[in-house]
Amino acid sequence: QSTISGNANGGISLSAAQFDITNSIIVKNGGATSAFGGLLLTLTNNGTRRFEFNTVAQNQAMTGITPGVLCAAVATPITFANSIVFDNGTTMQVEGNNCAWTHSDIGPVSLAGTGNINMNPMFVNAMQNNFHLMGGSPAVDTADPGASLIDDIDGDSRPQGLRRDMGADEVRP
């Protein structure tokens, strides 16, 4: 349950590591000369590899580099789930072999996967760094029906509606 924001050289870089990134907001990292934007994942091992219920938005990277989530040299398949990866430039949001996405809002360039959508997540006010979801967001009640995470980045209980919401924030009615 972290916020990673405003890092000039990129947000999170993991190499040959176990990780559990859950309920985190990874926004506005990187820039025109950075080698990655939000998350760079390389050479994972077979231990814990969890990335779910995260919001990754408005990250940047140098031309030709995917600015949202970039998987490089990942040999063992990983599934990322229940996240929002949106508005990280205008091209691909996520990229890499052996990195699959399910029940996530990815765009503006869509990505195939079970339960994935490609719709503006409707943040409260991204210009003011408020990446909570508005009540009418298409990410509300659309996470994996089998998900079991019990709270969000603010400690609010999940679900508040029929199902859990995608991303780090669970909208309270």
mmCIF file of C-alpha atoms in Angstrom:
data_model
loop_
_atom_site.group_PDB
_atom_site.id
_atom_site.type_symbol
_atom_site.label_atom_id
_atom_site.label_comp_id
_atom_site.label_asym_id
_atom_site.label_seq_id
_atom_site.Cartn_x
_atom_site.Cartn_y
_atom_site.Cartn_z
ATOM 1 C CA GLN A 1 0.000 0.000 0.000
ATOM 2 C CA SER A 2 2.401 2.581 -1.303
ATOM 3 C CA THR A 3 2.483 5.594 -3.569
ATOM 4 C CA ILE A 4 5.472 5.750 -5.927
ATOM 5 C CA SER A 5 5.391 9.129 -7.667
ATOM 6 C CA GLY A 6 7.583 11.737 -9.309
ATOM 7 C CA ASN A 7 10.799 9.742 -9.695
ATOM 8 C CA ALA A 8 12.748 11.149 -12.656
ATOM 9 C CA ASN A 9 14.466 7.878 -13.625
ATOM 10 C CA GLY A 10 11.391 5.631 -13.277
ATOM 11 C CA GLY A 11 9.160 4.176 -10.583
ATOM 12 C CA ILE A 12 10.089 0.603 -9.593
ATOM 13 C CA SER A 13 12.842 -1.554 -11.099
ATOM 14 C CA LEU A 14 13.003 -5.203 -10.004
ATOM 15 C CA SER A 15 15.617 -7.672 -11.233
ATOM 16 C CA ALA A 16 15.808 -11.357 -10.239
ATOM 17 C CA ALA A 17 13.618 -10.581 -7.245
ATOM 18 C CA GLN A 18 10.549 -11.850 -5.491
ATOM 19 C CA PHE A 19 7.862 -9.210 -5.119
ATOM 20 C CA ASP A 20 4.399 -8.508 -3.757
ATOM 21 C CA ILE A 21 3.124 -5.181 -5.056
ATOM 22 C CA THR A 22 -0.493 -4.750 -4.021
ATOM 23 C CA ASN A 23 -2.744 -1.710 -3.526
ATOM 24 C CA SER A 24 -0.092 0.696 -4.788
ATOM 25 C CA ILE A 25 -0.313 3.857 -6.877
ATOM 26 C CA ILE A 26 2.602 4.176 -9.327
ATOM 27 C CA VAL A 27 2.214 7.498 -11.148
ATOM 28 C CA LYS A 28 4.070 10.316 -12.881
ATOM 29 C CA ASN A 29 7.472 8.587 -12.880
ATOM 30 C CA GLY A 30 10.136 8.710 -15.574
ATOM 31 C CA GLY A 31 10.622 11.194 -18.360
ATOM 32 C CA ALA A 32 11.811 11.661 -21.941
ATOM 33 C CA THR A 33 15.263 10.210 -21.140
ATOM 34 C CA SER A 34 14.405 7.460 -18.640
ATOM 35 C CA ALA A 35 14.879 3.766 -19.495
ATOM 36 C CA PHE A 36 11.470 2.890 -18.026
ATOM 37 C CA GLY A 37 8.384 4.596 -16.604
ATOM 38 C CA GLY A 38 6.199 2.909 -13.971
ATOM 39 C CA LEU A 39 7.576 -0.618 -13.502
ATOM 40 C CA LEU A 40 10.499 -2.507 -15.043
ATOM 41 C CA LEU A 41 10.586 -6.207 -14.256
ATOM 42 C CA THR A 42 13.542 -8.363 -15.362
ATOM 43 C CA LEU A 43 14.799 -11.882 -14.699
ATOM 44 C CA THR A 44 12.227 -12.975 -12.123
ATOM 45 C CA ASN A 45 12.710 -16.055 -9.975
ATOM 46 C CA ASN A 46 10.174 -18.694 -8.932
ATOM 47 C CA GLY A 47 9.302 -17.210 -5.539
ATOM 48 C CA THR A 48 6.481 -14.785 -4.754
ATOM 49 C CA ARG A 49 5.573 -12.746 -7.833
ATOM 50 C CA ARG A 50 2.388 -10.819 -7.109
ATOM 51 C CA PHE A 51 1.188 -7.635 -8.807
ATOM 52 C CA GLU A 52 -2.490 -6.891 -8.267
ATOM 53 C CA PHE A 53 -4.915 -4.115 -7.396
ATOM 54 C CA ASN A 54 -2.458 -1.402 -8.474
ATOM 55 C CA THR A 55 -2.921 1.863 -10.350
ATOM 56 C CA VAL A 56 -0.194 2.731 -12.878
ATOM 57 C CA ALA A 57 -0.796 6.039 -14.681
ATOM 58 C CA GLN A 58 0.900 8.991 -16.367
ATOM 59 C CA ASN A 59 4.392 7.470 -16.355
ATOM 60 C CA GLN A 60 6.851 8.297 -19.155
ATOM 61 C CA ALA A 61 9.896 6.715 -20.769
ATOM 62 C CA MET A 62 12.206 7.476 -23.684
ATOM 63 C CA THR A 63 10.825 7.032 -27.192
ATOM 64 C CA GLY A 64 10.383 3.376 -28.113
ATOM 65 C CA ILE A 65 10.081 2.148 -24.509
ATOM 66 C CA THR A 66 6.733 1.042 -23.056
ATOM 67 C CA PRO A 67 6.105 3.523 -20.203
ATOM 68 C CA GLY A 68 3.568 1.636 -18.036
ATOM 69 C CA VAL A 69 4.801 -1.874 -17.150
ATOM 70 C CA LEU A 70 7.717 -3.440 -19.029
ATOM 71 C CA CYS A 71 8.687 -7.103 -18.592
ATOM 72 C CA ALA A 72 12.130 -8.006 -19.953
ATOM 73 C CA ALA A 73 13.784 -11.440 -19.953
ATOM 74 C CA VAL A 74 11.004 -12.976 -17.833
ATOM 75 C CA ALA A 75 11.310 -16.752 -18.241
ATOM 76 C CA THR A 76 8.580 -18.007 -15.886
ATOM 77 C CA PRO A 77 5.050 -16.791 -16.721
ATOM 78 C CA ILE A 78 3.469 -14.192 -14.432
ATOM 79 C CA THR A 79 -0.154 -13.061 -14.315
ATOM 80 C CA PHE A 80 -0.862 -9.474 -13.332
ATOM 81 C CA ALA A 81 -4.446 -8.884 -12.194
ATOM 82 C CA ASN A 82 -7.110 -6.419 -11.097
ATOM 83 C CA SER A 83 -5.049 -3.350 -11.937
ATOM 84 C CA ILE A 84 -5.372 -0.117 -13.875
ATOM 85 C CA VAL A 85 -2.587 0.710 -16.340
ATOM 86 C CA PHE A 86 -3.859 3.752 -18.177
ATOM 87 C CA ASP A 87 -2.618 6.995 -19.743
ATOM 88 C CA ASN A 88 1.085 6.149 -19.722
ATOM 89 C CA GLY A 89 1.648 7.894 -23.038
ATOM 90 C CA THR A 90 -0.392 7.118 -26.140
ATOM 91 C CA THR A 91 1.097 3.785 -27.198
ATOM 92 C CA MET A 92 1.453 0.364 -25.551
ATOM 93 C CA GLN A 93 0.841 0.432 -21.807
ATOM 94 C CA VAL A 94 2.304 -2.985 -20.961
ATOM 95 C CA GLU A 95 4.766 -5.183 -22.807
ATOM 96 C CA GLY A 96 6.815 -8.329 -22.424
ATOM 97 C CA ASN A 97 6.868 -12.062 -22.948
ATOM 98 C CA ASN A 98 5.460 -14.247 -20.195
ATOM 99 C CA CYS A 99 3.566 -11.369 -18.570
ATOM 100 C CA ALA A 100 -0.210 -11.810 -18.877
ATOM 101 C CA TRP A 101 -2.966 -9.499 -17.649
ATOM 102 C CA THR A 102 -6.452 -10.345 -16.400
ATOM 103 C CA HIS A 103 -9.360 -8.293 -15.047
ATOM 104 C CA SER A 104 -7.476 -5.042 -15.645
ATOM 105 C CA ASP A 105 -8.251 -1.680 -17.258
ATOM 106 C CA ILE A 106 -5.483 -1.129 -19.804
ATOM 107 C CA GLY A 107 -5.452 1.735 -22.288
ATOM 108 C CA PRO A 108 -5.580 3.767 -24.388
ATOM 109 C CA VAL A 109 -4.120 0.780 -26.312
ATOM 110 C CA SER A 110 -6.108 -2.294 -25.266
ATOM 111 C CA LEU A 111 -4.694 -5.679 -24.321
ATOM 112 C CA ALA A 112 -6.410 -9.042 -24.713
ATOM 113 C CA GLY A 113 -6.989 -11.042 -21.555
ATOM 114 C CA THR A 114 -9.779 -12.475 -19.434
ATOM 115 C CA GLY A 115 -11.879 -9.670 -17.984
ATOM 116 C CA ASN A 116 -9.700 -6.858 -19.366
ATOM 117 C CA ILE A 117 -11.341 -3.580 -20.350
ATOM 118 C CA ASN A 118 -10.102 -0.484 -22.180
ATOM 119 C CA MET A 119 -12.008 2.484 -20.780
ATOM 120 C CA ASN A 120 -11.050 5.730 -19.089
ATOM 121 C CA PRO A 121 -10.928 4.763 -15.388
ATOM 122 C CA MET A 122 -12.251 8.203 -14.371
ATOM 123 C CA PHE A 123 -9.799 9.314 -11.706
ATOM 124 C CA VAL A 124 -11.062 11.952 -9.266
ATOM 125 C CA ASN A 125 -8.402 14.497 -10.285
ATOM 126 C CA ALA A 126 -5.175 13.186 -11.839
ATOM 127 C CA MET A 127 -3.900 16.750 -12.361
ATOM 128 C CA GLN A 128 -3.966 17.178 -8.561
ATOM 129 C CA ASN A 129 -2.484 13.677 -7.990
ATOM 130 C CA ASN A 130 -5.802 12.181 -6.853
ATOM 131 C CA PHE A 131 -5.900 8.762 -8.516
ATOM 132 C CA HIS A 132 -8.917 7.525 -6.569
ATOM 133 C CA LEU A 133 -11.833 6.400 -8.737
ATOM 134 C CA MET A 134 -15.011 8.388 -9.270
ATOM 135 C CA GLY A 135 -18.276 6.591 -8.530
ATOM 136 C CA GLY A 136 -19.187 6.083 -12.202
ATOM 137 C CA SER A 137 -15.836 4.544 -13.140
ATOM 138 C CA PRO A 138 -15.977 1.491 -15.437
ATOM 139 C CA ALA A 139 -13.370 -0.092 -13.101
ATOM 140 C CA VAL A 140 -15.940 -0.279 -10.271
ATOM 141 C CA ASP A 141 -17.176 -3.827 -9.518
ATOM 142 C CA THR A 142 -15.109 -5.312 -12.382
ATOM 143 C CA ALA A 143 -12.168 -7.066 -10.668
ATOM 144 C CA ASP A 144 -11.869 -10.846 -10.747
ATOM 145 C CA PRO A 145 -14.950 -12.319 -9.013
ATOM 146 C CA GLY A 146 -12.638 -14.816 -7.287
ATOM 147 C CA ALA A 147 -10.345 -12.124 -5.837
ATOM 148 C CA SER A 148 -10.085 -12.102 -2.059
ATOM 149 C CA LEU A 149 -8.154 -8.937 -1.123
ATOM 150 C CA ILE A 150 -9.925 -7.436 1.900
ATOM 151 C CA ASP A 151 -8.907 -3.768 1.772
ATOM 152 C CA ASP A 152 -7.633 -0.979 -0.510
ATOM 153 C CA ILE A 153 -4.792 1.553 -0.364
ATOM 154 C CA ASP A 154 -6.743 3.655 2.158
ATOM 155 C CA GLY A 155 -7.707 0.691 4.348
ATOM 156 C CA ASP A 156 -11.311 0.746 3.074
ATOM 157 C CA SER A 157 -12.836 -2.724 2.960
ATOM 158 C CA ARG A 158 -13.251 -4.599 -0.331
ATOM 159 C CA PRO A 159 -15.740 -5.066 -1.853
ATOM 160 C CA GLN A 160 -17.986 -2.063 -1.311
ATOM 161 C CA GLY A 161 -20.374 -3.204 -4.065
ATOM 162 C CA LEU A 162 -21.111 -6.505 -5.769
ATOM 163 C CA ARG A 163 -17.437 -7.118 -6.660
ATOM 164 C CA ARG A 164 -14.064 -5.569 -5.916
ATOM 165 C CA ASP A 165 -12.928 -2.573 -7.989
ATOM 166 C CA MET A 166 -9.876 -2.645 -10.275
ATOM 167 C CA GLY A 167 -6.863 -0.628 -9.151
ATOM 168 C CA ALA A 168 -5.597 0.513 -5.763
ATOM 169 C CA ASP A 169 -8.804 2.290 -4.724
ATOM 170 C CA GLU A 170 -12.156 0.801 -3.756
ATOM 171 C CA VAL A 171 -14.975 3.333 -4.264
ATOM 172 C CA ARG A 172 -17.155 3.869 -1.206
ATOM 173 C CA PRO A 173 -20.874 4.308 -2.011
#
